[in-house]
Structures are given as C-alpha cells and as structure tokens.
Amino acid sequence: MKTVCIIQARMGSTRFPNKVMREITGVPMIGLLLERVNEAKLVDQIVVATSNLPENKSLVKYVNELGYSIYEGSEQDVLDRYYQAALLNGADNVVRITGDCPLIDSALIDEVIGRFKQAQVEYASNISPPTYPDGLDTEVFTFKALEQAWKEAKEPQQREHVTPFIRESGLFSQINIAGEADLSRNRWTVDEPEDFEVIQKVYEKFYPDHLFGWRNILNLSNDDPDVFKPNQHLIRNEGAEMCTGQKLYKRAKKVIPGGTMLLSKRPEMFLPEQWPSYFSKSKGCSVWDLDDKKYIDMSIMGIGTNILGYGHPEVDEAVIETVKNGNMSTFSCPEEVYLAEKLIEIHPWADMVRFARAGGEINSIAIRIARAATGKDKIAICGYHGWHDWYLSTNLNDDKNLDGHLLPGLEPKGVPRGLTGTTLPFNYNDIEQLEHIIESNSGQIAAIKMEVSRNEGPENNFLQKVRELATKNDIVLIFDECTSGFRETFGGLHKKFGVEPDIAIFAKALGNGYAISACIGRKEFMQAAQNTFISSTFWTERIGPTAALKTLEIMEREKSWEKITHTGKNIGERWKTLAQKYELPLDINGLPALIGFSFRLQNMLKYKTLITQEMLKKGILAATSVYVCTEHKQPIIDKYFDALDPIFALIKECEQGRSIDDLLEGPVCHSGFKRLN
C-alpha cells in the first residue's frame, strides 16, 4: 500500500503572495518544509501539487531541482489537483500537508499515518477538532475516499479545501488524533506577513538545525514568548471562512492607507469582515467577486457612475476603438471639442467648457475660475463638493460646520489654517442664512457653490432667490451637478427648476463608468481660466471624452433619465408598502434615481447591517439606498423585494423583543458619511 504525501503550494496567495519561496535562514520556505516531511518514515513518496499558472514557474523549477515530484493542476479546484496528483503517482493512501506549514513535524505525520492504518479507517487527522498548534495539521485518507469526494463534491468550498466533503458528509469512517493538552491557540502557520516573522525567528533560534521537533518549539514559546507575539491577534483557519476579496482587503490595508481609494467603498461601510470587497467583472446591474460569485447590484452602482448599467456594449465598443487607434499623443483629441459642443447644446445658457477626470478636481476648477473671474476669495457652500482644501477648510473654525453638508464630524487635518473663514456653509432652503453670509462678507464672496437638490427639493422659490442674490451681489452661481446630473433631466437638474447658473459641473454618470468630468459656464466667467493656471496631462486623454459622447447619445435616444426616475419612484412606493405591512416607521430620501430610506428606530444602523448581511446571502448587494440604472428591469426589482420582505419581518420581530445582536454575524457597519459619494 503506497502512501503519498501531497503538499499543496502556490505563489499566488491572496493574503501573502510568494510566501512559499520566501527565504528563511537562506532557504526557501517550501524547501524547509520538504526537508522536514522527508524525515517521515511512513511516507513512500512526496509530491508538490501546485497550479498551472505561469506565476508558479519559479516554484516548479526549485522543487524539480530538489528532486521531488511536482504536479501542476487547477488553481481553484484543489480537490481535482489532489486527485490527479494521487492518480498519477499510484497512491493508495494520501497524506495532505499544506505549503504554509514550515514547522510540520515528521514524527507527528508518522503518528497520524500509524493511527490511520491501525484503525483501518478512511480518514484520520489531528484537526477534527484541533488540539495541536495551528501549523501541524496532518490529514490522511484513502485514495478511494478522495476519488469519491472528487466525483460527488459540488460546493466551491469543498473543491477548494479538498477534505470538507470527506469530513462532513457522514459517508466515511474517521478518527481524530488529539494531543495531551489543547494547544490549538498557538499559531505556527504562515498566512500573513506577521506569521512569517514568527517562523523566521523560530528558525533563527534553532539555526543551523532545521529538524527540531514541535515540542522544542513549544518549549521555546514558554521560555521566550516574545518570539510568538507578532501573530497572536490572528485567528485559526480564518482564511477558510473568508472569501478571496476579504483576504485581499486585509492585505490592502497594509499597503493602502484606509484600504481603498474611495472611502465610500470601504467594506466597513457595508458589512465589516463579510463584504466581498473586490470585483472581477461587472455587466448590466450584476457584479462578480474574486471567487466568481455573481451578485445583483441593488446598492450604489459604482457610487452612481453607471446610469446605463455596467459595461454598456455601445460605450465599451467606442472605448475599445479609441484604445485601438490610440489614447494619447502630442496632439489633442478631437473628441474634447465635440463633447464641449454637445454639452453647450444641452445647456444653451453655457458658452464654454473645461474638462477634467474626477468630481473633486472639477469642483476645484470651478472655484479657481470663479475666484479668478471676480478677484474675490470667499465661497458660500451648500452640499458636498469633494475632498480639496478649499472645501474642507469649512471645518477649520468648527468641525461641525459640515455636519449638515454630508460630512459630519470631519477633522480637516492637513488643510492649511490660513484658509480659515474662506468657505462659509449655509443650509438648503434657508435663504435668510445665505443673505446673512453675504451681508457679513460684503464684496468678498466670489461664488455661491451648491447642489441643486439633495434629500429635499427647493421650497418657496429657494433656487430663484439664490439666483437673484448672486446676480445682485456680483457673485458667481455654481451648481454642483456631479451627482444629480442626468438623473432626472437630459443634463443638469437645474433644468427641471428653470434656474440657470453661471457655471455647472458634471462628473459621475457622464462617462458611464469611464473617468470624465466637465465644467460648463458663461463665457464672461470661463475666459478667466486663461488668466490662471488650470492644466493637467491626463485631462487630454481620449477615453473619457469618447465614452461621454457615446453615453450622451444613448441617454438621449433612450431617455434614460425618465426610465431611472420611474424605476426609483416604484422602488420608493414598494418600500413604503413593505414598511406599512410590518408597521415600521420609514422615511424616503433622495432623488428618485438616487433613492434611499431610513427607519426612525434606535437600532437603525444594526438593521442596515442586517439587511446587507441577509441580502448578500441571497446574491444581492443592498443596504438602504439604490442608485438606479436602466438595467434595473422589473424582474430584478421583483426579486429584490421578494428577498427584502422576510428581512423587514425580522426587523419587526426585533422591535417586538427579539435580539438584533443575535442575528448579526459580525460587526455593525460604520455610519461614516451621510451619503456615499
């Protein structure tokens, strides 16, 4: 009976790439592991099973040089990799060791194999439940059991982790080898950089001996516990429960401040420790995570970037053609002229246009132009206008100044104190407050910068009165339409209310997922851009204007703003109906195409977390707002509400005494900013 030890190892670890070839005391980690396994007397052959991806070439070369057998198979289907490796090498019994266990003990391997043979079972291990330190995991099973699992295991987790079907199906006889004491909290494996730090120190303590036993390591942990401190916060087998995206996010937080480029995409904002975090592809209103699991996006759709849905074929085709023809050159691209003309056609009050690629920077461009045109410095603001110093300086006097403008409690660290008092906030629909600001800063206000509408619409001719104040006091009126643009009209939301600004800015939806932003305005103000410095290399690339031109063409043809407004209103009405069914106090907020809801309940944040948690299980990304796109067809909306109904029922139960904390499977989502953009 041939016993083959198969060691799974690859270079593409999500949490700690290339770990198996990282050197410890001058030897690659996989080399040390092989040296230790080779001491096992009951193992007839050792095979390293890796994936057939090119990134594993250095591993394959090294293992071959050491003289060990190697099999290259499926990256994701590790069960198939084991089966094929065992079949190819004529195994009767298989020992499973993972490449992240460089402290594996040959004596312990022999003990598990011996007990397996003595008991004549189909599966034996020291992990069910574990009592040995994490990193000494050893499993032994018959080839017949492996073959049956290979044929019958269907779940992705069963295929990825090899033995769950054997251990959990109840079809196979098995035993567990337990230690004299429970040492399972000791962590001697390598999943994270902190683990590697511990293993390095252990080998350095015993150098040049590579074959020290596990009891020697245990004695070291008692004599010198500081060696083992770096990874004590990590949890055993955490990776088995984490999806690939969660693993990558842990890695991201070590190299990217905050973990993401956009605070609103932090997993903590949705479902801490459970959110898939990263996408492999997106199409229509569906998103696939890194494990190729598909979700319907009934959430914020890229933070409002894709009114026509993800990957619209016509937009993508236009972009691909641009890529083929060239995205950049010494010359400017003609599309920027065509796009400027189109935006002026849509907004006849405007005469000129400047482009950028993001919402924050186009906001800053508008402010620079207004200041250059008027020779004045101060800005009156209402709403959210990005991350630049001019805006965040609002909170230099009082970090609560932006509480009513979607950034509650923000500390403006890094913003020069010299900007104090240059940006002055006023509340929406409060014309008296704006009048007071203008009177108190007579002749100093360059611009009134505001969103046309947020959670509420204008009352008592508010926008008309703002327009009159701006004109009367020679102040530039800037409408920030980065979010509201093209949601309810073909162009800016200001068209709905019949109030024309001096400058308007657009971003988000303008390129249907491709980066493009625009500042349009009257010639008398826009010409001031020539008297200051507003210039950037990548504002001249070609993809953004190409995407915007095609996006506008499709929007105009399909009247996309009418579709998404109708869908959003329908969603709002069905939320109300559902809330009435379960007697929950619910408020609707936002434009119909950016619709959201909240409960007037103490545990609102926990209920939001519960909604996301339970909807995720059903393959739907959801919280308390929906950024509607044209791909949100009726069957998708129906599926969403079918899934949401029982969750509202759960919330009702919680309001009647059931513990919400018992229902939550992880931390509560962060409250963060009032709006996710």
XYZ file of C-alpha atoms in Angstrom, residues 17-317:
301
model
C 1.926 36.380 -2.188
C 5.042 34.317 -2.970
C 5.295 33.136 0.631
C 6.386 29.587 -0.203
C 9.543 30.861 -1.918
C 10.449 33.455 0.712
C 13.746 32.587 2.338
C 14.215 31.650 5.980
C 17.851 31.379 7.093
C 18.787 31.363 3.421
C 16.433 28.558 2.320
C 13.027 28.965 0.592
C 10.205 28.115 2.982
C 8.989 25.242 0.785
C 12.498 23.762 0.897
C 12.466 23.692 4.691
C 9.019 22.090 4.688
C 10.116 19.390 2.223
C 13.221 18.692 4.288
C 11.104 18.114 7.392
C 8.437 15.981 5.638
C 11.188 13.866 4.093
C 12.051 12.623 7.592
C 8.668 10.875 7.922
C 9.317 7.120 7.859
C 5.805 6.076 6.802
C 5.698 8.296 3.692
C 6.726 6.489 0.493
C 6.727 9.484 -1.854
C 6.395 13.266 -1.677
C 4.604 15.243 -4.397
C 4.174 19.008 -4.517
C 0.827 19.937 -6.108
C 0.731 23.459 -7.494
C -1.397 25.244 -10.070
C -0.637 25.544 -13.762
C -0.435 29.350 -13.710
C 2.777 30.925 -15.066
C 3.443 32.621 -11.725
C 4.384 29.216 -10.266
C 7.310 28.606 -12.641
C 9.971 29.518 -10.074
C 8.372 27.140 -7.549
C 8.211 24.309 -10.103
C 11.846 24.857 -11.072
C 13.017 24.850 -7.451
C 11.107 21.686 -6.485
C 12.433 19.894 -9.573
C 15.975 20.900 -8.668
C 15.489 19.369 -5.219
C 14.483 16.099 -6.884
C 10.860 15.933 -5.738
C 7.863 15.150 -7.937
C 5.589 18.033 -8.852
C 2.112 18.168 -10.355
C 0.623 21.288 -11.964
C -3.176 21.418 -11.989
C -6.210 23.595 -11.333
C -5.774 26.856 -9.428
C -9.240 26.909 -7.819
C -10.243 23.225 -7.854
C -7.636 21.960 -5.408
C -9.609 18.744 -4.892
C -9.071 17.934 -8.556
C -5.406 18.843 -8.179
C -5.063 16.313 -5.338
C -6.979 13.623 -7.169
C -4.952 13.933 -10.360
C -1.651 14.028 -8.452
C -2.612 10.954 -6.419
C -3.837 9.084 -9.509
C -0.705 9.920 -11.483
C 1.571 8.687 -8.697
C -0.317 5.490 -7.854
C -1.305 6.443 -4.311
C -3.302 4.023 -2.159
C -3.306 6.413 0.778
C -2.812 10.188 0.669
C -1.276 12.458 3.287
C -2.367 16.083 2.927
C 0.021 18.807 4.050
C -0.270 22.473 3.072
C 2.650 24.617 1.963
C 2.038 27.179 4.692
C 3.188 24.810 7.467
C 7.014 25.032 7.541
C 7.144 23.740 11.136
C 5.347 20.478 10.304
C 6.770 17.625 12.383
C 7.697 14.327 10.712
C 7.106 12.386 13.932
C 3.568 13.735 14.122
C 2.984 12.840 10.465
C 4.067 9.276 11.232
C 1.806 9.162 14.277
C -1.283 10.158 12.263
C -0.435 7.683 9.471
C 0.165 4.921 12.021
C -3.128 5.515 13.814
C -4.912 5.691 10.449
C -3.589 2.266 9.456
C -4.159 0.757 12.869
C -7.801 1.869 12.989
C -8.385 0.870 9.339
C -10.497 3.962 8.729
C -10.948 6.009 5.572
C -9.867 9.313 7.089
C -7.701 10.388 10.015
C -6.424 13.778 11.108
C -5.371 15.905 14.042
C -7.740 18.772 13.124
C -11.265 17.488 13.891
C -11.218 19.166 16.355
C -7.706 20.630 16.508
C -5.654 20.315 19.679
C -2.165 20.715 18.203
C -0.762 24.136 17.296
C -2.002 25.605 14.016
C 0.690 24.661 11.505
C 0.994 20.992 12.440
C -2.161 19.997 10.540
C -1.945 16.496 9.081
C -4.671 14.587 7.244
C -4.548 11.031 5.895
C -7.216 9.397 3.725
C -7.653 6.561 1.286
C -7.447 7.145 -2.439
C -10.946 5.667 -2.716
C -12.310 8.321 -0.347
C -10.513 11.008 -2.344
C -11.951 9.655 -5.583
C -15.496 9.609 -4.218
C -15.124 13.175 -2.966
C -13.728 14.194 -6.355
C -16.835 12.766 -8.048
C -19.501 13.973 -5.607
C -18.322 17.234 -4.013
C -20.111 20.147 -5.682
C -19.692 23.207 -3.452
C -16.816 25.612 -4.242
C -15.549 25.374 -0.660
C -15.438 21.574 -0.912
C -13.388 21.800 -4.097
C -11.032 24.481 -2.783
C -10.298 22.987 0.645
C -10.065 19.328 -0.502
C -11.365 17.440 2.532
C -14.631 19.084 3.760
C -16.742 16.545 1.833
C -14.828 13.625 3.355
C -15.031 15.083 6.863
C -18.608 16.370 6.828
C -20.686 14.135 4.543
C -21.005 11.280 7.034
C -20.049 8.779 4.319
C -16.581 7.893 5.601
C -15.201 6.249 8.737
C -12.765 8.541 10.532
C -10.773 9.179 13.674
C -9.139 12.224 15.224
C -5.737 12.194 16.899
C -5.791 14.535 19.883
C -2.866 15.878 21.857
C -2.371 15.638 25.601
C -3.489 19.258 26.011
C -5.329 21.779 23.863
C -2.598 23.831 22.200
C -4.701 24.899 19.229
C -4.410 28.611 20.053
C -0.701 28.502 19.235
C -0.174 29.787 15.700
C 2.756 28.248 13.783
C 1.443 28.579 10.240
C 2.114 31.228 7.550
C -0.926 33.051 6.166
C 0.113 36.627 6.874
C 3.408 38.578 6.982
C 3.172 38.546 10.787
C 3.177 34.740 10.697
C 6.300 34.725 8.557
C 8.013 36.987 11.080
C 7.339 34.418 13.814
C 8.564 31.466 11.730
C 11.737 33.346 10.815
C 12.502 33.960 14.473
C 11.861 30.313 15.361
C 14.279 29.033 12.711
C 16.857 31.612 13.743
C 16.636 30.386 17.344
C 17.399 26.790 16.300
C 19.816 27.575 13.437
C 21.552 25.661 11.872
C 19.219 22.797 12.880
C 16.219 22.553 10.512
C 14.754 19.383 12.003
C 13.858 20.455 15.546
C 10.640 18.890 16.864
C 7.358 20.507 17.705
C 7.936 20.028 21.434
C 11.157 22.044 21.103
C 9.085 24.861 19.590
C 6.565 24.592 22.424
C 9.373 24.887 24.980
C 10.651 27.956 23.122
C 7.198 29.547 23.307
C 7.253 29.088 27.084
C 10.842 30.280 27.512
C 10.737 33.196 25.054
C 7.094 34.175 24.385
C 8.109 37.432 22.666
C 9.122 35.378 19.616
C 5.465 34.459 19.079
C 3.812 37.822 19.793
C 3.623 39.277 16.240
C 0.767 36.996 15.106
C -1.179 36.459 18.316
C -4.073 38.617 17.065
C -4.732 36.302 14.101
C -7.449 33.637 14.190
C -7.011 29.954 13.377
C -8.362 28.911 9.962
C -9.640 32.440 9.404
C -8.861 32.075 5.714
C -11.181 29.086 5.322
C -14.148 31.290 6.250
C -13.016 34.373 4.327
C -13.737 34.956 0.671
C -10.878 35.990 -1.590
C -11.954 39.627 -1.509
C -11.847 39.756 2.282
C -8.354 38.287 2.262
C -7.201 40.835 -0.297
C -8.693 43.687 1.730
C -6.642 42.628 4.753
C -3.610 42.785 2.501
C -4.694 46.155 1.082
C -4.872 47.809 4.490
C -1.162 47.132 4.944
C -0.141 48.964 1.767
C -3.011 51.428 1.086
C -3.935 53.986 3.784
C -7.598 53.345 4.570
C -7.593 50.234 2.397
C -9.293 51.817 -0.637
C -9.029 54.852 -2.909
C -12.623 55.860 -2.107
C -13.796 55.979 1.490
C -17.316 55.134 0.385
C -16.137 51.755 -0.918
C -14.660 50.620 2.393
C -16.115 47.215 3.324
C -16.734 48.619 6.806
C -19.376 50.891 5.288
C -21.374 47.844 4.198
C -20.644 44.624 6.085
C -17.399 44.525 8.080
C -15.465 41.251 7.771
C -18.000 39.775 5.327
C -18.173 42.134 2.320
C -16.665 40.631 -0.890
C -14.781 43.930 -1.388
C -13.383 43.434 -4.908
C -14.897 42.655 -8.303
C -13.615 40.506 -11.152
C -16.171 41.728 -13.686
C -19.408 43.704 -13.946
C -22.192 43.774 -16.510
C -25.648 45.315 -16.569
C -26.551 45.539 -12.890
C -24.569 42.445 -11.893
C -21.166 42.194 -10.233
C -18.910 39.147 -9.854
C -16.495 38.895 -6.925
C -12.993 37.393 -6.978
C -14.473 33.941 -6.348
C -16.669 34.377 -9.446
C -19.829 34.634 -7.359
C -22.498 36.756 -9.046
C -24.460 39.471 -7.247
C -27.283 41.755 -8.360
C -26.262 45.326 -7.539
C -29.209 46.965 -5.795
C -26.811 49.233 -3.967
C -24.814 52.243 -5.156
C -23.779 51.046 -8.636
C -20.159 52.178 -8.557
C -21.221 55.230 -6.491
C -23.595 56.425 -9.195
C -21.289 56.113 -12.185
C -23.325 53.851 -14.463
C -26.804 55.089 -15.357
C -26.757 52.812 -18.433
C -25.561 49.834 -16.382
C -22.107 48.324 -16.145
C -20.284 47.564 -19.386
C -22.792 49.029 -21.831
C -21.829 47.378 -25.147
C -22.020 50.541 -27.268
C -19.986 52.617 -24.826
C -17.403 49.860 -24.417
C -17.175 49.381 -28.177
